[in-house]
């Protein structure tokens, strides 16, 4: 897992006006909290933070005012709904060796068995518990040869060493749906409507 270093400044101004001024300077307001400490209000470099957040569950090493260094992971990110730029970020303070609960993306590889079946992602991200400095970026599941009705449960997914499930073992992560059944059901409904007419 990658660790990204960011310079951060503590901030004393709050409210919408202060947040707008921070964003005008291409920076992002944020809050660092955790471990029972008082929340620390920060200003972070906008472009560098945006690049860092492209990695899911990125570990951020914060150099705060050039005095202290803290490790954090992103907990909540607010973006402008139209333009997509960062408006605010909540960061969770973590320590090396500490376990944290996060969600990691589920990627698939391989082709389903022939027949035009559909693969449904019941869970797009898998809840796991992992050491803060060793959070996997994603898990990959092979769906090669799976047929209609087949499903992949959380317990079927091979996790890296030191990572455990934070969800029921029998939770369905992926399932294969029969495309023909949906098409024939739609055909029957159309036939019923024609018969009524």
XYZ file of N, CA and C in Angstrom:
591
model
N 0.848 -1.184 0.000
C 0.000 0.000 0.000
C 0.883 1.234 0.000
N 0.458 2.234 -0.731
C 1.281 3.426 -0.862
C 1.008 4.407 0.267
N 2.069 5.089 0.646
C 1.954 6.137 1.673
C 2.281 7.463 0.993
N 1.384 8.430 1.158
C 1.551 9.730 0.506
C 1.830 10.783 1.561
N 2.873 11.582 1.323
C 3.200 12.657 2.265
C 2.534 13.953 1.821
N 1.846 14.620 2.754
C 1.207 15.897 2.470
C 1.560 16.896 3.560
N 1.813 18.123 3.147
C 2.026 19.198 4.117
C 0.659 19.760 4.484
N 0.419 19.944 5.769
C -0.871 20.483 6.223
C -0.630 21.631 7.185
N -1.591 22.554 7.197
C -1.505 23.689 8.126
C -2.732 23.668 9.017
N -2.542 23.988 10.281
C -3.701 24.102 11.160
C -4.440 25.382 10.791
N -5.764 25.362 10.944
C -6.551 26.554 10.609
C -7.385 26.971 11.809
N -7.593 28.274 11.905
C -8.363 28.823 13.022
C -9.641 29.491 12.543
N -9.776 29.666 11.219
C -10.996 30.276 10.672
C -11.973 29.180 10.269
N -13.244 29.390 10.592
C -14.262 28.399 10.284
C -15.431 29.054 9.578
N -16.345 28.225 9.056
C -17.532 28.765 8.396
C -17.381 28.764 6.889
N -18.483 29.092 6.198
C -18.513 29.051 4.733
C -17.549 30.035 4.093
N -17.478 31.246 4.624
C -16.591 32.270 4.052
C -15.138 31.839 4.114
N -14.738 31.319 5.272
C -13.354 30.855 5.436
C -13.067 29.690 4.490
N -14.036 28.766 4.365
C -13.857 27.607 3.480
C -13.710 28.054 2.026
N -14.499 29.067 1.622
C -14.393 29.578 0.243
C -13.014 30.182 -0.002
N -12.513 30.943 0.970
C -11.181 31.552 0.814
C -10.108 30.469 0.679
N -10.235 29.414 1.466
C -9.263 28.311 1.410
C -9.295 27.669 0.022
N -10.513 27.423 -0.499
C -10.647 26.779 -1.811
C -10.140 27.671 -2.935
N -10.293 28.995 -2.762
C -9.791 29.931 -3.788
C -8.276 29.834 -3.909
N -7.614 29.458 -2.823
C -6.153 29.294 -2.823
C -5.737 27.885 -3.257
N -6.683 27.150 -3.876
C -6.434 25.768 -4.314
C -6.054 24.849 -3.159
N -6.701 25.080 -2.028
C -6.497 24.227 -0.859
C -7.851 23.667 -0.429
N -7.820 22.681 0.462
C -9.041 22.013 0.901
C -9.094 22.010 2.429
N -10.228 22.454 3.015
C -10.374 22.350 4.465
C -10.605 20.893 4.865
N -10.087 20.523 6.010
C -10.263 19.152 6.485
C -10.223 19.090 8.002
N -10.613 17.918 8.524
C -10.592 17.681 9.966
C -9.902 16.349 10.211
N -8.994 16.324 11.172
C -8.304 15.108 11.587
C -8.812 14.746 12.975
N -9.326 13.522 13.136
C -9.839 13.126 14.435
C -9.522 11.659 14.701
N -9.702 11.241 15.941
C -9.458 9.846 16.314
C -8.627 9.743 17.571
N -8.600 8.543 18.145
C -7.834 8.242 19.360
C -8.216 9.143 20.531
N -9.450 9.623 20.571
C -9.917 10.429 21.690
C -9.347 11.833 21.737
N -8.559 12.202 20.732
C -7.966 13.554 20.712
C -8.999 14.546 20.197
N -8.818 15.813 20.535
C -9.698 16.854 20.008
C -9.522 16.921 18.496
N -10.619 17.150 17.753
C -10.486 17.284 16.297
C -9.524 18.419 15.941
N -8.691 18.173 14.951
C -7.723 19.171 14.509
C -8.146 19.664 13.130
N -8.421 20.956 13.005
C -8.864 21.545 11.735
C -7.643 21.910 10.901
N -7.633 21.422 9.657
C -6.455 21.560 8.799
C -6.803 22.185 7.453
N -5.780 22.703 6.803
C -5.849 23.127 5.413
C -4.848 22.267 4.650
N -5.328 21.617 3.571
C -4.491 20.682 2.827
C -4.327 21.141 1.383
N -3.205 20.808 0.735
C -2.995 21.202 -0.669
C -3.978 20.462 -1.576
N -4.800 21.215 -2.323
C -5.879 20.636 -3.102
C -5.451 19.626 -4.143
N -4.489 19.990 -5.000
C -4.091 19.112 -6.100
C -3.455 17.829 -5.575
N -2.544 17.964 -4.603
C -1.862 16.788 -4.048
C -2.858 15.858 -3.358
N -3.833 16.434 -2.659
C -4.844 15.625 -1.984
C -5.708 14.890 -3.003
N -6.084 15.577 -4.073
C -6.893 14.969 -5.136
C -6.171 13.765 -5.738
N -4.871 13.913 -6.005
C -4.079 12.800 -6.540
C -4.007 11.651 -5.539
N -3.819 11.974 -4.268
C -3.720 10.940 -3.228
C -5.011 10.140 -3.117
N -6.152 10.824 -3.228
C -7.444 10.169 -3.040
C -7.841 9.266 -4.207
N -7.043 9.267 -5.271
C -7.324 8.340 -6.378
C -7.053 6.901 -5.970
N -6.247 6.704 -4.928
C -5.970 5.373 -4.392
C -6.955 5.106 -3.261
N -7.767 4.047 -3.346
C -8.707 3.762 -2.265
C -7.964 3.501 -0.948
N -8.489 4.027 0.155
C -7.924 3.822 1.496
C -6.442 4.197 1.576
N -6.071 5.266 0.889
C -4.676 5.696 0.874
C -4.226 6.076 2.291
N -2.977 5.754 2.600
C -2.402 6.135 3.887
C -1.689 7.474 3.686
N -2.114 8.478 4.450
C -1.561 9.825 4.284
C -0.676 10.165 5.479
N 0.555 10.533 5.189
C 1.473 11.003 6.224
C 1.413 12.527 6.230
N 0.853 13.085 7.293
C 0.652 14.535 7.381
C 1.804 15.207 8.106
N 2.408 16.186 7.455
C 3.415 17.037 8.094
C 2.676 18.313 8.503
N 2.289 18.385 9.778
C 1.436 19.479 10.246
C 2.281 20.642 10.739
N 2.186 21.762 10.022
C 2.912 22.998 10.355
C 4.414 22.784 10.473
N 4.927 21.718 9.843
C 6.360 21.443 9.911
C 6.824 21.028 11.296
N 5.886 20.718 12.207
C 6.259 20.376 13.588
C 5.966 18.924 13.932
N 4.780 18.442 13.553
C 4.400 17.078 13.925
C 4.021 16.274 12.687
N 4.223 14.970 12.795
C 3.833 14.047 11.731
C 2.779 13.095 12.259
N 1.707 12.930 11.506
C 0.625 12.017 11.876
C 0.254 11.177 10.668
N -0.206 9.956 10.928
C -0.717 9.091 9.871
C -2.234 9.131 9.896
N -2.851 9.143 8.710
C -4.315 9.203 8.634
C -4.798 8.480 7.384
N -6.065 8.048 7.447
C -6.721 7.514 6.258
C -7.985 8.338 6.024
N -8.411 8.516 4.764
C -9.618 9.301 4.491
C -10.849 8.562 4.998
N -11.717 9.283 5.693
C -12.944 8.678 6.215
C -14.170 9.168 5.445
N -14.195 10.451 5.108
C -15.320 11.003 4.335
C -14.781 12.122 3.452
N -15.218 12.128 2.191
C -14.769 13.143 1.230
C -16.002 13.808 0.627
N -16.065 15.126 0.708
C -17.168 15.860 0.095
C -16.656 16.529 -1.180
N -17.403 16.311 -2.269
C -17.049 16.907 -3.556
C -18.185 17.784 -4.034
N -17.845 18.765 -4.856
C -18.869 19.576 -5.495
C -19.630 18.661 -6.459
N -20.991 18.600 -6.340
C -21.742 17.655 -7.156
C -21.662 17.921 -8.658
N -21.416 19.158 -9.068
C -21.355 19.472 -10.506
C -19.935 19.448 -11.045
N -19.036 20.145 -10.366
C -17.672 20.281 -10.893
C -16.727 19.193 -10.395
N -17.091 18.523 -9.306
C -16.285 17.408 -8.827
C -15.083 17.779 -7.984
N -14.823 19.095 -7.773
C -13.641 19.442 -6.972
C -13.901 19.151 -5.493
N -12.812 18.989 -4.735
C -12.913 18.656 -3.313
C -13.407 19.861 -2.518
N -14.381 19.615 -1.646
C -14.888 20.683 -0.787
C -14.412 20.525 0.650
N -14.300 19.270 1.112
C -13.920 19.020 2.507
C -13.507 17.564 2.638
N -12.605 17.280 3.571
C -12.202 15.890 3.807
C -12.101 15.642 5.312
N -12.614 14.483 5.746
C -12.454 14.027 7.124
C -11.376 12.950 7.118
N -10.392 13.089 7.986
C -9.298 12.128 8.069
C -9.309 11.455 9.434
N -9.077 10.145 9.447
C -9.043 9.380 10.687
C -7.593 9.118 11.076
N -7.250 9.528 12.285
C -5.900 9.346 12.816
C -5.651 7.864 13.065
N -4.532 7.339 12.572
C -4.183 5.933 12.797
C -2.735 5.836 13.266
N -2.423 4.713 13.882
C -1.058 4.445 14.346
C -0.534 3.203 13.632
N 0.763 3.122 13.454
C 1.354 1.935 12.825
C 1.032 0.713 13.685
N 0.610 -0.368 13.044
C 0.278 -1.594 13.770
C -1.175 -1.664 14.210
N -1.882 -0.546 14.137
C -3.286 -0.507 14.561
C -4.177 -1.112 13.480
N -5.220 -1.841 13.905
C -6.189 -2.407 12.964
C -7.325 -1.415 12.739
N -7.764 -1.299 11.481
C -8.874 -0.407 11.145
C -9.866 -1.156 10.257
N -11.132 -0.734 10.312
C -12.159 -1.294 9.437
C -12.301 -0.391 8.222
N -12.162 -0.981 7.037
C -12.276 -0.229 5.779
C -13.024 -1.092 4.762
N -13.388 -0.481 3.644
C -13.987 -1.229 2.537
C -13.017 -1.194 1.366
N -12.748 -2.372 0.797
C -11.825 -2.417 -0.342
C -12.591 -2.851 -1.594
N -12.263 -2.256 -2.750
C -12.976 -2.581 -3.992
C -12.815 -4.055 -4.378
N -13.868 -4.605 -4.996
C -13.844 -5.980 -5.490
C -13.729 -5.931 -7.011
N -12.638 -6.482 -7.559
C -12.430 -6.557 -9.005
C -12.653 -8.005 -9.450
N -13.108 -8.179 -10.678
C -13.315 -9.531 -11.188
C -12.427 -9.774 -12.402
N -12.124 -11.060 -12.624
C -11.357 -11.445 -13.804
C -11.925 -12.750 -14.348
N -11.771 -12.975 -15.645
C -12.263 -14.200 -16.269
C -13.626 -13.997 -16.911
N -14.031 -14.987 -17.706
C -15.300 -14.944 -18.440
C -16.290 -15.902 -17.797
N -17.549 -15.491 -17.715
C -18.612 -16.379 -17.237
C -18.806 -17.508 -18.247
N -19.461 -18.589 -17.789
C -19.798 -19.678 -18.713
C -20.685 -19.116 -19.819
N -20.621 -19.727 -21.004
C -21.397 -19.243 -22.152
C -22.888 -19.249 -21.825
N -23.640 -18.346 -22.455
C -25.082 -18.325 -22.247
C -25.641 -16.936 -22.017
N -24.815 -15.923 -22.105
C -25.318 -14.554 -21.970
C -25.766 -14.190 -20.562
N -25.200 -14.856 -19.544
C -25.575 -14.559 -18.164
C -25.000 -13.224 -17.717
N -25.578 -12.675 -16.674
C -25.148 -11.382 -16.147
C -24.503 -11.546 -14.785
N -23.426 -10.792 -14.552
C -22.758 -10.808 -13.253
C -23.231 -9.613 -12.440
N -23.789 -9.881 -11.266
C -24.256 -8.795 -10.401
C -23.300 -8.633 -9.218
N -22.855 -7.385 -8.999
C -22.027 -7.068 -7.825
C -22.978 -6.717 -6.690
N -23.226 -7.660 -5.791
C -24.084 -7.385 -4.636
C -23.348 -6.432 -3.703
N -22.050 -6.663 -3.517
C -21.192 -5.753 -2.755
C -20.103 -5.238 -3.702
N -20.068 -3.927 -3.937
C -19.000 -3.364 -4.767
C -17.698 -3.265 -3.998
N -17.817 -3.168 -2.665
C -16.633 -3.076 -1.810
C -16.805 -4.069 -0.667
N -15.721 -4.697 -0.276
C -15.745 -5.722 0.765
C -15.268 -5.125 2.097
N -16.112 -5.157 3.140
C -15.681 -4.656 4.447
C -14.652 -5.607 5.072
N -13.496 -5.065 5.424
C -12.436 -5.874 6.030
C -11.804 -5.122 7.202
N -11.054 -5.898 7.992
C -10.232 -5.300 9.053
C -8.783 -5.570 8.674
N -7.978 -4.510 8.667
C -6.581 -4.659 8.270
C -5.719 -3.687 9.063
N -4.421 -3.976 9.096
C -3.491 -3.055 9.747
C -3.455 -1.769 8.926
N -3.475 -0.637 9.616
C -3.584 0.668 8.956
C -2.514 0.898 7.900
N -1.333 0.346 8.105
C -0.250 0.564 7.140
C -0.177 -0.533 6.074
N -1.097 -1.514 6.124
C -1.092 -2.610 5.143
C -2.499 -2.885 4.618
N -3.217 -1.834 4.242
C -4.553 -2.001 3.682
C -4.417 -2.347 2.201
N -4.990 -3.475 1.770
C -4.894 -3.802 0.341
C -5.689 -2.812 -0.501
N -5.222 -2.536 -1.712
C -5.918 -1.581 -2.579
C -7.203 -2.171 -3.124
N -7.238 -3.506 -3.327
C -8.431 -4.168 -3.848
C -8.251 -5.672 -3.694
N -9.344 -6.421 -3.913
C -9.252 -7.878 -4.012
C -9.761 -8.265 -5.401
N -9.171 -9.316 -5.972
C -9.572 -9.781 -7.295
C -10.178 -11.169 -7.171
N -11.339 -11.350 -7.799
C -12.066 -12.615 -7.738
C -12.199 -13.165 -9.148
N -11.884 -14.439 -9.330
C -12.053 -15.082 -10.630
C -13.496 -15.564 -10.764
N -14.142 -15.163 -11.871
C -15.516 -15.605 -12.143
C -15.530 -16.549 -13.348
N -14.353 -17.030 -13.740
C -14.225 -17.881 -14.926
C -15.099 -19.123 -14.793
N -15.963 -19.331 -15.793
C -16.766 -20.544 -15.857
C -17.991 -20.581 -14.964
N -18.263 -19.524 -14.203
C -19.439 -19.542 -13.328
C -20.715 -19.534 -14.165
N -21.688 -20.314 -13.733
C -22.943 -20.426 -14.466
C -24.069 -19.746 -13.707
N -25.224 -19.623 -14.351
C -26.390 -18.975 -13.749
C -26.721 -19.641 -12.411
N -27.002 -18.799 -11.421
C -27.333 -19.300 -10.090
C -26.132 -19.386 -9.162
N -24.925 -19.315 -9.733
C -23.716 -19.385 -8.904
C -23.519 -18.068 -8.166
N -22.922 -18.157 -6.990
C -22.623 -16.934 -6.245
C -21.270 -17.077 -5.561
N -20.648 -15.941 -5.297
C -19.376 -15.901 -4.582
C -19.652 -15.269 -3.225
N -19.350 -16.012 -2.162
C -19.572 -15.524 -0.803
C -18.300 -14.857 -0.286
N -18.476 -14.044 0.749
C -17.331 -13.340 1.330
C -16.238 -14.313 1.752
N -16.638 -15.460 2.330
C -15.640 -16.433 2.805
C -14.871 -17.091 1.662
N -15.406 -17.014 0.417
C -14.739 -17.617 -0.740
C -13.598 -16.749 -1.276
N -13.520 -15.505 -0.827
C -12.523 -14.568 -1.367
C -11.221 -14.692 -0.599
N -10.145 -14.916 -1.336
C -8.819 -15.043 -0.697
C -8.317 -13.652 -0.342
N -8.060 -13.457 0.956
C -7.586 -12.160 1.441
C -6.083 -12.222 1.706
N -5.387 -11.091 1.574
C -3.953 -11.066 1.899
C -3.721 -11.375 3.384
N -2.506 -11.785 3.712
C -2.159 -12.095 5.099
C -2.417 -10.889 5.993
N -2.988 -11.120 7.163
C -3.234 -10.047 8.124
C -4.536 -9.306 7.909
N -5.298 -9.691 6.865
C -6.577 -9.030 6.573
C -7.703 -10.010 6.876
N -8.708 -9.565 7.634
C -9.840 -10.430 7.971
C -11.144 -9.772 7.552
N -12.176 -10.592 7.362
C -13.490 -10.080 6.974
C -14.117 -9.283 8.107
N -14.820 -8.201 7.736
C -15.590 -7.416 8.708
C -17.061 -7.457 8.309
N -17.443 -8.604 7.705
C -18.811 -8.827 7.251
C -19.093 -10.312 7.472
N -20.370 -10.703 7.509
C -20.722 -12.114 7.672
C -20.034 -12.957 6.598
N -19.527 -14.122 6.982
C -18.839 -14.987 6.016
C -19.749 -15.418 4.878
N -21.063 -15.566 5.171
C -22.005 -16.037 4.156
C -22.621 -14.900 3.339
N -22.125 -13.675 3.508
C -22.647 -12.547 2.726
C -22.313 -12.763 1.254
N -23.311 -12.567 0.378
C -23.102 -12.732 -1.059
C -22.406 -11.482 -1.599
N -21.286 -11.675 -2.275
C -20.525 -10.568 -2.860
C -20.851 -10.431 -4.351
N -20.869 -11.579 -5.053
C -21.180 -11.604 -6.493
C -22.177 -12.722 -6.756
N -23.069 -12.524 -7.727
C -23.935 -13.620 -8.144
C -24.171 -13.540 -9.646
N -24.404 -14.725 -10.232
C -24.620 -14.810 -11.675
C -26.113 -14.974 -11.923
N -26.662 -14.053 -12.709
C -28.080 -14.081 -13.047
C -28.264 -14.619 -14.450
N -29.340 -15.398 -14.646
C -29.644 -15.938 -15.971
C -30.344 -14.868 -16.790
N -29.731 -14.440 -17.883
C -30.317 -13.394 -18.731
C -31.597 -13.875 -19.388
N -31.665 -15.172 -19.785
C -32.834 -15.704 -20.481
C -34.085 -15.616 -19.617
N -33.963 -15.883 -18.335
C -35.128 -15.867 -17.445
C -35.747 -14.477 -17.429
N -34.911 -13.440 -17.397
C -35.433 -12.070 -17.392
C -36.119 -11.753 -18.707
N -35.518 -12.193 -19.829
C -36.099 -11.913 -21.143
C -37.435 -12.620 -21.306
N -37.524 -13.912 -20.866
C -38.768 -14.654 -21.033
C -39.856 -14.078 -20.144
N -39.506 -13.604 -18.935
C -40.492 -12.986 -18.050
C -41.047 -11.722 -18.704
N -40.180 -10.933 -19.347
C -40.635 -9.718 -20.029
C -41.526 -10.094 -21.211
N -41.188 -11.206 -21.921
C -41.987 -11.661 -23.050
C -43.370 -12.118 -22.612
N -43.424 -12.818 -21.462
C -44.709 -13.282 -20.932
C -45.603 -12.099 -20.566
N -44.991 -11.081 -19.930
C -45.749 -9.887 -19.532
C -46.316 -9.203 -20.782
N -45.520 -9.112 -21.847
C -45.992 -8.486 -23.091
C -47.115 -9.321 -23.701
N -46.989 -10.677 -23.625
C -48.024 -11.562 -24.152
C -49.326 -11.400 -23.395
N -49.242 -11.258 -22.055
C -50.438 -11.065 -21.229
C -51.137 -9.778 -21.615
N -50.348 -8.711 -21.826
C -50.945 -7.415 -22.207
C -51.642 -7.518 -23.558
N -51.045 -8.267 -24.503
C -51.628 -8.428 -25.822
C -52.941 -9.215 -25.730
N -52.938 -10.245 -24.846
C -54.147 -11.062 -24.677
C -55.280 -10.234 -24.094
N -54.944 -9.341 -23.129
C -55.972 -8.484 -22.515
C -56.541 -7.512 -23.537
N -55.706 -7.009 -24.471
C -56.158 -6.060 -25.480
C -57.088 -6.770 -26.424
